[in-house]
Coordinates of C-alpha atoms in Angstrom, one line a residue:
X1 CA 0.0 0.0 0.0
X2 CA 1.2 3.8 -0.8
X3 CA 2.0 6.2 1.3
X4 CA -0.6 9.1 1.4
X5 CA 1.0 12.0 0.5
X6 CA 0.5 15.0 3.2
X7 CA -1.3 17.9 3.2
X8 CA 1.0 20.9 3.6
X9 CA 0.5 23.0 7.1
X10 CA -1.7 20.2 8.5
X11 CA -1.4 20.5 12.5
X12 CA -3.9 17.4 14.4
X13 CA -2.3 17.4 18.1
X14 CA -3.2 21.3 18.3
X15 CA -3.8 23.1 21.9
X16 CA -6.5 24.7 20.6
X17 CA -10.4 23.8 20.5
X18 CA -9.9 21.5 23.7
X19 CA -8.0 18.9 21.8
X20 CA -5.4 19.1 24.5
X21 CA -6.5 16.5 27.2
X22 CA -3.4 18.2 29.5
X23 CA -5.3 21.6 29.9
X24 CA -9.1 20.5 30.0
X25 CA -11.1 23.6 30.1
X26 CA -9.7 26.4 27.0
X27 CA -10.4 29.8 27.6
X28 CA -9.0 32.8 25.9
X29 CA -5.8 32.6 27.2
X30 CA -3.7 29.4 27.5
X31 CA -2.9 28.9 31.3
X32 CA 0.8 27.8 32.0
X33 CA 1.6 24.2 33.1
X34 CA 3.8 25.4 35.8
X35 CA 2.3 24.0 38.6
X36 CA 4.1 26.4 41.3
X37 CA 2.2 29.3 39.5
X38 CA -0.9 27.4 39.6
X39 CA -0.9 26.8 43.2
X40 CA 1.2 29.2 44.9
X41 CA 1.2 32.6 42.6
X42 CA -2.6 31.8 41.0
X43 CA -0.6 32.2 37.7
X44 CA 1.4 35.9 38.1
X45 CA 4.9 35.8 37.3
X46 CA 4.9 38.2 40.7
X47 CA 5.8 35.5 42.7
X48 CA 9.1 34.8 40.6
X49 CA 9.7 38.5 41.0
X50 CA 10.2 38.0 44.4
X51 CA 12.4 34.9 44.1
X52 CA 14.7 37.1 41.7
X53 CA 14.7 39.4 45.2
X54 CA 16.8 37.1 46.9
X55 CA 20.6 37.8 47.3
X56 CA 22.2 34.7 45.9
X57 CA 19.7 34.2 43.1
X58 CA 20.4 37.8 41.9
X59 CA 24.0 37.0 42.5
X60 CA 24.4 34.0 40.2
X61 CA 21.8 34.9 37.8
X62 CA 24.3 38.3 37.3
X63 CA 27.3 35.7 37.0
X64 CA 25.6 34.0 34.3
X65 CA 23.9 36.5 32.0
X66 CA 27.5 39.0 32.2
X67 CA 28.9 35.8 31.3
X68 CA 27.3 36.0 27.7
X69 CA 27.4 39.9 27.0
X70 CA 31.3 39.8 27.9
X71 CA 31.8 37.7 25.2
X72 CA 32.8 39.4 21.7
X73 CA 29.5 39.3 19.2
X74 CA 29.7 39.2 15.4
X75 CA 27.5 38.9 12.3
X76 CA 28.6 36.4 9.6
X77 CA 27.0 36.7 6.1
X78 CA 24.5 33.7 5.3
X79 CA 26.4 33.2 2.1
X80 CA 29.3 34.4 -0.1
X81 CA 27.7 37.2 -2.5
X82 CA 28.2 40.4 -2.6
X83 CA 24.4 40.8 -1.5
X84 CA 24.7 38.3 1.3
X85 CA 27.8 40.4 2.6
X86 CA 26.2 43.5 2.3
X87 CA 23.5 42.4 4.3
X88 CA 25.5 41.3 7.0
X89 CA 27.6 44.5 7.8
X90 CA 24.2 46.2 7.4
X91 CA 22.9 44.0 10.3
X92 CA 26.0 44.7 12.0
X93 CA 26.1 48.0 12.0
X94 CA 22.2 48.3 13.1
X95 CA 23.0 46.1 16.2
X96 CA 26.1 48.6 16.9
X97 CA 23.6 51.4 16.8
X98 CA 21.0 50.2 19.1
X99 CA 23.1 48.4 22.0
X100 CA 23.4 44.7 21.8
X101 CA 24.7 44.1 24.7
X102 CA 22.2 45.8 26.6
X103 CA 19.3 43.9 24.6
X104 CA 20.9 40.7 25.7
X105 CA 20.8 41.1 29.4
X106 CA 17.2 41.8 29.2
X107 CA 16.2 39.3 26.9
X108 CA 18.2 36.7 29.2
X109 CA 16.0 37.1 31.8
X110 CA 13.5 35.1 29.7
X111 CA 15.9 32.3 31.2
X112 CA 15.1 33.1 34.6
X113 CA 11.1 33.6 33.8
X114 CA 10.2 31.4 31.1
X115 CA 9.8 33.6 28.2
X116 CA 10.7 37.1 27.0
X117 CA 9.1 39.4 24.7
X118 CA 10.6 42.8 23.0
X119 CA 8.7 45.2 20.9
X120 CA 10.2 46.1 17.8
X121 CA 10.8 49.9 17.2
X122 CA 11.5 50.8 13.3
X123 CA 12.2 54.4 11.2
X124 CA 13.0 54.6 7.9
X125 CA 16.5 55.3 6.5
X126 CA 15.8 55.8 2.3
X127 CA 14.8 53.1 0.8
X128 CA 15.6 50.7 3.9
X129 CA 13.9 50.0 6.7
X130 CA 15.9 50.1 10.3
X131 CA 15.6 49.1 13.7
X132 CA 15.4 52.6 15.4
X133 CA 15.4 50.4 19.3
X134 CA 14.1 47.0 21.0
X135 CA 12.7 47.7 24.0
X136 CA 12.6 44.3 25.9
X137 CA 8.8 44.3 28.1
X138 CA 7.7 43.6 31.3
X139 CA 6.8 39.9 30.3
X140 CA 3.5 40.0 32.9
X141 CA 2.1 42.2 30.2
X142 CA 1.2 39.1 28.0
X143 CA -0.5 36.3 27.5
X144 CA -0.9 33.5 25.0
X145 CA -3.9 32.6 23.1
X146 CA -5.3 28.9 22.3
X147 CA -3.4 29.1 18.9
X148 CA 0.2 29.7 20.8
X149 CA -0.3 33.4 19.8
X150 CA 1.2 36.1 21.7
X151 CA -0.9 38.9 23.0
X152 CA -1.0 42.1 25.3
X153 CA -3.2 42.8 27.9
X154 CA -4.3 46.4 27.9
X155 CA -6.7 48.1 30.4
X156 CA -9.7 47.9 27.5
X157 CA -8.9 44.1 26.8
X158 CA -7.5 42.4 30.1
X159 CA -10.0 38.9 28.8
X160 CA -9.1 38.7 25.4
X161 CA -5.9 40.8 24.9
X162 CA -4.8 42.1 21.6
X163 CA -2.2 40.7 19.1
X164 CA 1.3 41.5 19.4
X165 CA 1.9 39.8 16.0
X166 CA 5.3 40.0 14.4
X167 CA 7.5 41.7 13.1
X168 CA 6.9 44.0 15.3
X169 CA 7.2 41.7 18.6
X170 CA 10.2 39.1 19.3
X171 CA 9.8 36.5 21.3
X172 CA 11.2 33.3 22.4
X173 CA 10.6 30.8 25.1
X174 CA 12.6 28.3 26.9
X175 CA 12.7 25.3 29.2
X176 CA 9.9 23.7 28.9
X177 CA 10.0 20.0 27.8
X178 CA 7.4 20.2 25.1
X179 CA 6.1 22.9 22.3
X180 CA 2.3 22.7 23.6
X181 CA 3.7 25.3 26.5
X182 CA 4.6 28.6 25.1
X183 CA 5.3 30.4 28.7
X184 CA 8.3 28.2 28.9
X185 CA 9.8 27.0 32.6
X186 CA 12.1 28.9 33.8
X187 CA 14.9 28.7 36.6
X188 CA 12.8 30.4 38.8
X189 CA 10.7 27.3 38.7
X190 CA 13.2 25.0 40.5
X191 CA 14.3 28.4 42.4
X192 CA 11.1 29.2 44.2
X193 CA 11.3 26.2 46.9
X194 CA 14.7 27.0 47.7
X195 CA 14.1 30.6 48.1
X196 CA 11.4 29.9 50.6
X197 CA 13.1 27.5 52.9
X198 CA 15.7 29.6 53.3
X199 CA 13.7 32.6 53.8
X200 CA 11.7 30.7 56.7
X201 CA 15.0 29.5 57.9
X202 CA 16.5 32.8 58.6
X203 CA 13.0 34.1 60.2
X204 CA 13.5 31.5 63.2
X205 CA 17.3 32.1 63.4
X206 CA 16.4 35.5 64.0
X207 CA 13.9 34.2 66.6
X208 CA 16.5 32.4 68.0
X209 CA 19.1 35.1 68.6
X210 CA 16.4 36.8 70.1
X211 CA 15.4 34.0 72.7
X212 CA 19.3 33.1 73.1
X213 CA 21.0 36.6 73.0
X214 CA 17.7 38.1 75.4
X215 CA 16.0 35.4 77.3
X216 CA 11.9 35.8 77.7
X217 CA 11.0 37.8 81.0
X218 CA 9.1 36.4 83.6
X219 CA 6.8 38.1 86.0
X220 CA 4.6 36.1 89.2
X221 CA 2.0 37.5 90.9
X222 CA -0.2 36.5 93.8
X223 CA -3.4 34.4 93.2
X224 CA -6.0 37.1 94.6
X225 CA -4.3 39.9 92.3
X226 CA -6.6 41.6 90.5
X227 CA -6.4 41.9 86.6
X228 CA -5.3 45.3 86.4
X229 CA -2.6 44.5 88.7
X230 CA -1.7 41.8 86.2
X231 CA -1.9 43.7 83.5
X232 CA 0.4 46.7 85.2
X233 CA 3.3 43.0 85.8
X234 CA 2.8 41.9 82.2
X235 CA 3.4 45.5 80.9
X236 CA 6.8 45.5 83.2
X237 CA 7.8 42.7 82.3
X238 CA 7.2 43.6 78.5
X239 CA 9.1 46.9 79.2
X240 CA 12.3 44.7 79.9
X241 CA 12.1 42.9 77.0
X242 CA 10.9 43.6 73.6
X243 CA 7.1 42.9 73.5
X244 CA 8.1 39.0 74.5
X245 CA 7.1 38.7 78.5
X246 CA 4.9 36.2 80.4
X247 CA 3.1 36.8 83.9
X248 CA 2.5 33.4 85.8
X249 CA 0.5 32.9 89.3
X250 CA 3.3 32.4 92.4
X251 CA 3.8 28.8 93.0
X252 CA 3.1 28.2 89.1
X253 CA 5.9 27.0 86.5
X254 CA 5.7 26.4 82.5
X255 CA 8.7 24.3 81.0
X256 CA 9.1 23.5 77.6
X257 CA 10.2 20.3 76.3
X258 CA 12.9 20.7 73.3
X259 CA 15.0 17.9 71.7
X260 CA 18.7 18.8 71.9
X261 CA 20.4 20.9 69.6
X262 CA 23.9 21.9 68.5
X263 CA 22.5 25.5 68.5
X264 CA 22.8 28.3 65.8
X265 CA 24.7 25.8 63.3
X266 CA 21.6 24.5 62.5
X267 CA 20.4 27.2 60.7
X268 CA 22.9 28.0 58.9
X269 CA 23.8 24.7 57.7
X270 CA 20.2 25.4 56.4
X271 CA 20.9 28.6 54.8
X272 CA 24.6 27.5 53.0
X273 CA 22.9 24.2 51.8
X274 CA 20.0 26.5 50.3
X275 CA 22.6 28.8 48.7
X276 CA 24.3 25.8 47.2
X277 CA 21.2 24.5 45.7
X278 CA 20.4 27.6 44.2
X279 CA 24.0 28.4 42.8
X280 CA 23.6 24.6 41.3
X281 CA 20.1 25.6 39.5
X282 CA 21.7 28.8 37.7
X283 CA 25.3 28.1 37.5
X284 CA 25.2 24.2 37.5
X285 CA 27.8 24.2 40.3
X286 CA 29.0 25.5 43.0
X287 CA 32.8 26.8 42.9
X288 CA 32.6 30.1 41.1
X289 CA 30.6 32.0 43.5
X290 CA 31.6 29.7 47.1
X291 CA 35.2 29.9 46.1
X292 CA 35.9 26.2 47.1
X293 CA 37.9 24.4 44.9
X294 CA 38.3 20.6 44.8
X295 CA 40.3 18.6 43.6
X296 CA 41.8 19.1 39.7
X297 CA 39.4 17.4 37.3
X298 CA 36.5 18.8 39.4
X299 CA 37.4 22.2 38.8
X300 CA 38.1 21.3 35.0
X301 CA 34.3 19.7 34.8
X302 CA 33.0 22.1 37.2
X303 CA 34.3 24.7 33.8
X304 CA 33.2 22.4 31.6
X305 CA 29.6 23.1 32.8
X306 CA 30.3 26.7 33.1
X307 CA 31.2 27.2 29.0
X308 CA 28.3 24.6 28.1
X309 CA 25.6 27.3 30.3
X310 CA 27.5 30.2 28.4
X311 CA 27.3 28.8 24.9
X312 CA 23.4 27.5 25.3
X313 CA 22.4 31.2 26.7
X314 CA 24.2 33.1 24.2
X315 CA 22.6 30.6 21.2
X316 CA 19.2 30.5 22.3
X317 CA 19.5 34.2 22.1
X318 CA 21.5 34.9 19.0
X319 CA 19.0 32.1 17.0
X320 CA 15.8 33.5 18.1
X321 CA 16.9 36.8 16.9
X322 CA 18.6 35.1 13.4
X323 CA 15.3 33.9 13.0
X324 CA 13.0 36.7 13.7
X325 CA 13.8 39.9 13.1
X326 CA 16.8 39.2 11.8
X327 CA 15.4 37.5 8.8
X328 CA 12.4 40.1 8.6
X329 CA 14.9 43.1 8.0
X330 CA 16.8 41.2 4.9
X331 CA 13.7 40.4 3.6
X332 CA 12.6 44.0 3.0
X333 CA 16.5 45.4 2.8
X334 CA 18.1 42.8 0.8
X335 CA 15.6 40.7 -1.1
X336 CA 17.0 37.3 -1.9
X337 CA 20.0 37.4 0.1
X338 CA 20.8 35.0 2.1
X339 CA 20.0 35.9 6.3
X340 CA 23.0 37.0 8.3
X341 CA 23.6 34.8 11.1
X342 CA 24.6 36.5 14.7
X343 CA 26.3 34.9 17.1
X344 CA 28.6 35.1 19.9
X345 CA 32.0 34.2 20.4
X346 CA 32.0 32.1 23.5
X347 CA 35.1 29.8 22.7
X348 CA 38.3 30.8 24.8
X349 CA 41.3 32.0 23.2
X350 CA 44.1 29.3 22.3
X351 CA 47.1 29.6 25.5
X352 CA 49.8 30.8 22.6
X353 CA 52.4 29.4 25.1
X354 CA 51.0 26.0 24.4
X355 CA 51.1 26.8 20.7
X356 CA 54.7 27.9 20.9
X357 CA 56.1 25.0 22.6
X358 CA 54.5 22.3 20.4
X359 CA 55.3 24.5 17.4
X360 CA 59.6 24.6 18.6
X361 CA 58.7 20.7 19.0
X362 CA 58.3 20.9 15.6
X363 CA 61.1 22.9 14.5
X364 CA 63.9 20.4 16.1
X365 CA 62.2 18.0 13.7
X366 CA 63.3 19.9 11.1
X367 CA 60.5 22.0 9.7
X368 CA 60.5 25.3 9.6
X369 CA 56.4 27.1 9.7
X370 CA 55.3 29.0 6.9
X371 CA 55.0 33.0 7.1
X372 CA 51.6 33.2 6.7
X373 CA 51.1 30.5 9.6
X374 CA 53.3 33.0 11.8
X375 CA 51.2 35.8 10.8
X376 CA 47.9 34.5 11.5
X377 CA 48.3 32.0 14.7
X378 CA 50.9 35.4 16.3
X379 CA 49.5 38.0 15.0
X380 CA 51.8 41.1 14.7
X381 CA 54.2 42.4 12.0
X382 CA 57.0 39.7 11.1
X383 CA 59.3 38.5 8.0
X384 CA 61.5 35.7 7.4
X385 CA 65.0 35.6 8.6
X386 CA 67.6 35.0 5.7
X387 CA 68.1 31.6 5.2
X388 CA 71.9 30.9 4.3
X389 CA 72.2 28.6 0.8
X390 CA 72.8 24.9 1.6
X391 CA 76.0 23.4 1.0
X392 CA 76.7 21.0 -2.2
X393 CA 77.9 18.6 0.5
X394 CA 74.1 18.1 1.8
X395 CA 72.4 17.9 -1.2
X396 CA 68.0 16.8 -0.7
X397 CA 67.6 13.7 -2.2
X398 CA 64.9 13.7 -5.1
X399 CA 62.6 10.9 -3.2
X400 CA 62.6 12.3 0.4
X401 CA 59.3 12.6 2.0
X402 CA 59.2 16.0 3.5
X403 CA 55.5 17.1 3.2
X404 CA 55.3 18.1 7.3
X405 CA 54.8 16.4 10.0
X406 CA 51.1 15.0 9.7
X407 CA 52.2 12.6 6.6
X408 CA 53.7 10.8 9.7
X409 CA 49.7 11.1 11.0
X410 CA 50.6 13.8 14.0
X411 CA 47.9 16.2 15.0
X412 CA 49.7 19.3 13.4
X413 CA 47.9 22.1 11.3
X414 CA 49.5 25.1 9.3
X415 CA 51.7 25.4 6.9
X416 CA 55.2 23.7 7.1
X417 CA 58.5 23.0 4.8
X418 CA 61.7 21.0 5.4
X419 CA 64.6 23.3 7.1
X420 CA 67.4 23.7 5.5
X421 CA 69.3 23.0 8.2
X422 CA 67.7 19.4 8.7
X423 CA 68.0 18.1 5.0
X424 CA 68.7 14.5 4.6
X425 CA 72.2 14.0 3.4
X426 CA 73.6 11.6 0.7
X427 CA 76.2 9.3 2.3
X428 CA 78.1 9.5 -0.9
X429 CA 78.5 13.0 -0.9
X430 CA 79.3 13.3 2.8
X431 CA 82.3 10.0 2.6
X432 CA 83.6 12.8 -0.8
X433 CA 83.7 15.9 0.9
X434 CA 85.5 14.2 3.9
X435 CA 88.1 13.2 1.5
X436 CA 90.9 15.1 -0.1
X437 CA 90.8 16.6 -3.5
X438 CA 93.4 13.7 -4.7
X439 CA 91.6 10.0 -5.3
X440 CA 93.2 8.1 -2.7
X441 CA 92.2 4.5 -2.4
X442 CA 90.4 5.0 0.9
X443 CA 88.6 7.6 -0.8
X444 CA 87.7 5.8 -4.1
X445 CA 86.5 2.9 -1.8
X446 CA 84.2 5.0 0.5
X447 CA 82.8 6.3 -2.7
X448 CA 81.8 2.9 -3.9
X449 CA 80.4 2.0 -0.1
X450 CA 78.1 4.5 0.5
X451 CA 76.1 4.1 -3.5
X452 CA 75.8 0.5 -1.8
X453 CA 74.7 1.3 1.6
X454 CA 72.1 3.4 0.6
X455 CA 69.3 0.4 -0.7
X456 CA 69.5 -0.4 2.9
X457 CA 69.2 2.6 4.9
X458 CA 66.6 3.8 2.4
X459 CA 64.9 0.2 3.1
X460 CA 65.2 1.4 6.4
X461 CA 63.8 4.6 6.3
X462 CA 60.9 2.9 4.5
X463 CA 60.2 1.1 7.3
X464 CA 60.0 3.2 10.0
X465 CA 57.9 5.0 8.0
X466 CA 55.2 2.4 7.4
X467 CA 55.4 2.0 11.2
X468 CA 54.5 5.5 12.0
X469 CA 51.8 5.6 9.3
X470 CA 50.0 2.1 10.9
X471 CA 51.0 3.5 14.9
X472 CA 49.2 7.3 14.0
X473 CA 51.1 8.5 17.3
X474 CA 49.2 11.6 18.7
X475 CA 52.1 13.3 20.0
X476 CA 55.9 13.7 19.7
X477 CA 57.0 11.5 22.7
X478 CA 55.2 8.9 21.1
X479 CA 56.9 9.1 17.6
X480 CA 60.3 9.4 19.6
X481 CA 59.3 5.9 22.0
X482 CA 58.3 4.4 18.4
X483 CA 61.1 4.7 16.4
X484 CA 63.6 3.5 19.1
X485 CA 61.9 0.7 20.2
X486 CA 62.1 -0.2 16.8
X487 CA 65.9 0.1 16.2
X488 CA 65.9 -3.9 17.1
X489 CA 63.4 -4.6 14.1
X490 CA 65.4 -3.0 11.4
X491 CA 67.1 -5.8 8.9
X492 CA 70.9 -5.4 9.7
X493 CA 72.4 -8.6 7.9
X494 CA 72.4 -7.1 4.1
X495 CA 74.0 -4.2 5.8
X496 CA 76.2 -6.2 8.2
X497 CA 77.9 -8.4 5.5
X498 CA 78.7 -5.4 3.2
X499 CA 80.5 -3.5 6.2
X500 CA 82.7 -6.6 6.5
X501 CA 83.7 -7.0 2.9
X502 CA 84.3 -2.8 3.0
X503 CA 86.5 -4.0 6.5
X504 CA 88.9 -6.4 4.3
X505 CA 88.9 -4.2 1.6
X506 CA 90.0 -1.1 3.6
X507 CA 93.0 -2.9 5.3
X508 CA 94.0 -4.3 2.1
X509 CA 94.2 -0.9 0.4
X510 CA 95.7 0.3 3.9
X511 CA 98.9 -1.8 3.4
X512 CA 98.6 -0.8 -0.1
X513 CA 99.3 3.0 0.6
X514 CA 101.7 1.8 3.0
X515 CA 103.4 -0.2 0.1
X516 CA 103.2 3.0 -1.9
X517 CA 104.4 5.8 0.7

């Protein structure tokens, strides 16, 4: 049986028209699933407002939103035409004008609530159209409808709401674990307990300095005393303490019964476990704002975490604008081109120490880093020192491999060449220019050793090679352990048996010369 084909646009598990079991009853607005703003904040983002109140939540929130904006921002062109260029730096420059930064640490409190929503401010400029601001809104001023449409509440329309349709509102929301909740769930979701506890906590530590530090009076009267002489002890007593007193008939005594306690480390083992579970919520650990470092790969994870929270907030940002207004502007700007993508630049710098270490690792090997590698990994102005002409006595063979050091399957980038300082030499020419001008014997026979030698050590050479290409060592101490563990493996019998024949023929043409002198 054929597939059906499918109707463009057709949407069946809609929230609208009570097909969503979840939400039962549809009225004008869709109601959030949240269910600490069903039941504690009757569905007002108020009650986050006053979680955001709290010290250590506005603390590590701050940490993580100036986290993003201190990172560089840029605008890349969607493509590589001229229009798609032109489109970009256009963007660019718009962002420039209106304060991107600024926008950003608004918008990111959308994090913290749920959703955010900006109202799009444009002027003309010629023929273009141009964001004149964004002003980011006070997100309690909207609503969604039953279609996932946004809408603002307005004294005239609090039921229904009007449409804040695009392009002249941006939103976005995040959190949430499915698309059928535009509101989002936001940090202050998982916040709002902790908050709390900690708040009661510090109420009845205060209660308890009070009882500790200034211990309840207590006043006794006599059994026939009338009330308003009881009333004239209790005030006495109350005027020794603050408002906290108790009048008791003589003979009379009230105890109270308390388990045993270590005292005021009770509550604030409360209120530092509270802090740590709301620094784990925003920040996803602990160490950057408790300043308590563990041990070596914790901190490394522990910043690990920190990047991935720094990278997710700056993209969900950066894309929702890409793909709102963003798109809308080169659509009437730029027709056809393709949309500029914004972005942040979250990745740290490369530790250039690193990079010059490996890169002098390199050079002993001898290879030598092009200028325009220099240039761009350095920076700065720089040229090429002069490179003294190599001697005729260490001529480059025609078949030696120097194409860098990753034919060898290193983890190396740029652009290298061979040194001329490290150039394989021919054995033939180095026994000659060790020589003198005149043919000796001894000289004539090195000359005839070394064209015969050379099969072998190029066999050799051959070898090793192979052996590095199958190994792929991922880093010079590697190669190094490699190639002299394999010293034993090399074939040394071909090259054994010629040294001895080249033995007996260099002490024969020894008593020759001393025949001849």
């Amino acid at each position: 049986m054929s597939t059906p084909r499918p109707e463009p646009g057709r949407e069946i598990a809609t929230t609208a028209d009570g097909v969503d079991i979840t939400r039962g009853f549809v009225g004008p607005f869709l109601l959030p699933f949240d269910n600490v703003l069903r039941t504690r904040g009757n569905y007002d983002l108020l009650i986050y407002e006053h979680v955001l109140s709290d010290e250590e939540v506005k603390s590590a929130l701050n940490q993580r939103m100036l986290a993003v904006t201190q990172c560089e921002w840029d605008v890349e062109p969607g493509g590589k035409r001229a229009i798609d260029k032109a489109a970009a730096a256009d963007l660019k420059a718009q962002l420039h004008r209106i304060g991107w930064d600024n926008v950003t640490t608004k918008m990111l409190f959308g994090v913290f609530y749920g959703y955010a929503v900006a109202e799009m401010i444009y002027r003309p400029e010629g023929a273009r159209v141009v964001m004149d601001t964004i002003k980011v809104r006070n997100r309690r001023r909207f609503r969604f409808g039953k279609d996932g449409d946004l809408r603002l509440l307005t004294m005239s329309t609090m039921t229904e709401g009007i449409p804040a349709l695009p392009p002249y509102f941006w939103h976005f929301s995040c959190g949430a674990d499915h698309d059928d909740e535009p509101y989002g769930l936001g940090l202050a979701h998982w916040l709002y307990w902790s908050v709390k506890f900690k708040r009661n906590d510090v109420a009845f530590w205060l209660i308890y300095a009070e009882k500790f530090g200034m211990p309840t009076g207590v006043g006794r009267y006599d059994p026939d005393a009338t009330e308003g002489e009881r009333q004239k002890l209790l005030a006495a007593v109350r005027a020794i303490q603050t408002d906290s007193g108790i009048i008791l008939p003589k003979g009379m005594e009230i105890a109270l019964l308390e388990a045993s306690r270590s005292g005021a480390s009770d509550y604030a083992t409360l209120y530092a476990a509270m802090n740590a579970a709301i620094q784990k919520v925003v920040l996803g650990q602990t160490a950057s704002t408790q300043g308590t470092p563990g041990k070596l790969g914790n901190d490394n994870l522990q910043a690990d975490v920190r990047k991935d929270i720094i990278k997710a907030d700056a993209d969900l940002i950066c894309e929702s604008f890409t793909l709102g207004p963003a798109r809308w502007l080169t659509e009437w700007n730029f027709p056809g081109a393709a949309v500029p993508r914004v972005y942040r630049i979250t990745e740290e710098p490369e530790d250039l120490d690193s990079r010059a270490t490996r890169d002098k690792t390199i050079t002993e090997m001898g290879f030598v880093p092009s200028l325009s590698y220099i240039t761009a990994t350095y920076g700065g102005d720089w040229q090429a020192r002069a490179v003294p002409a190599p001697t005729a006595a260490l001529p480059l063979p025609a078949d030696a491999n120097f194409a860098g050091p990753a034919a060898a399957g290193l983890p190396v980038g740029g652009e290298w060449r061979p040194s001329p300082y490290h150039r394989r030499a021919d054995p033939a020419a180095q026994f000659a220019a060790a020589q003198d001008n005149a043919p000796l014997p001894s000289a004539q026979l090195a000359a005839q050793l070394a064209p015969l030698a050379q099969p072998v050590i190029d066999g050799w050479i051959d070898t090793l090679t192979d052996m590095v290409r199958q190994a792929q060592p991922t880093s010079f101490a590697e190669l190094r352990a490699l190639i002299v563990d394999s010293y034993g493996d090399l074939p040394a019998d071909q090259l054994g048996a010629l040294l001895a024949a080249a033995q007996e023929a260099a002490q024969a043409a020894g008593r020759y010369d001393v025949a001849q002198s």
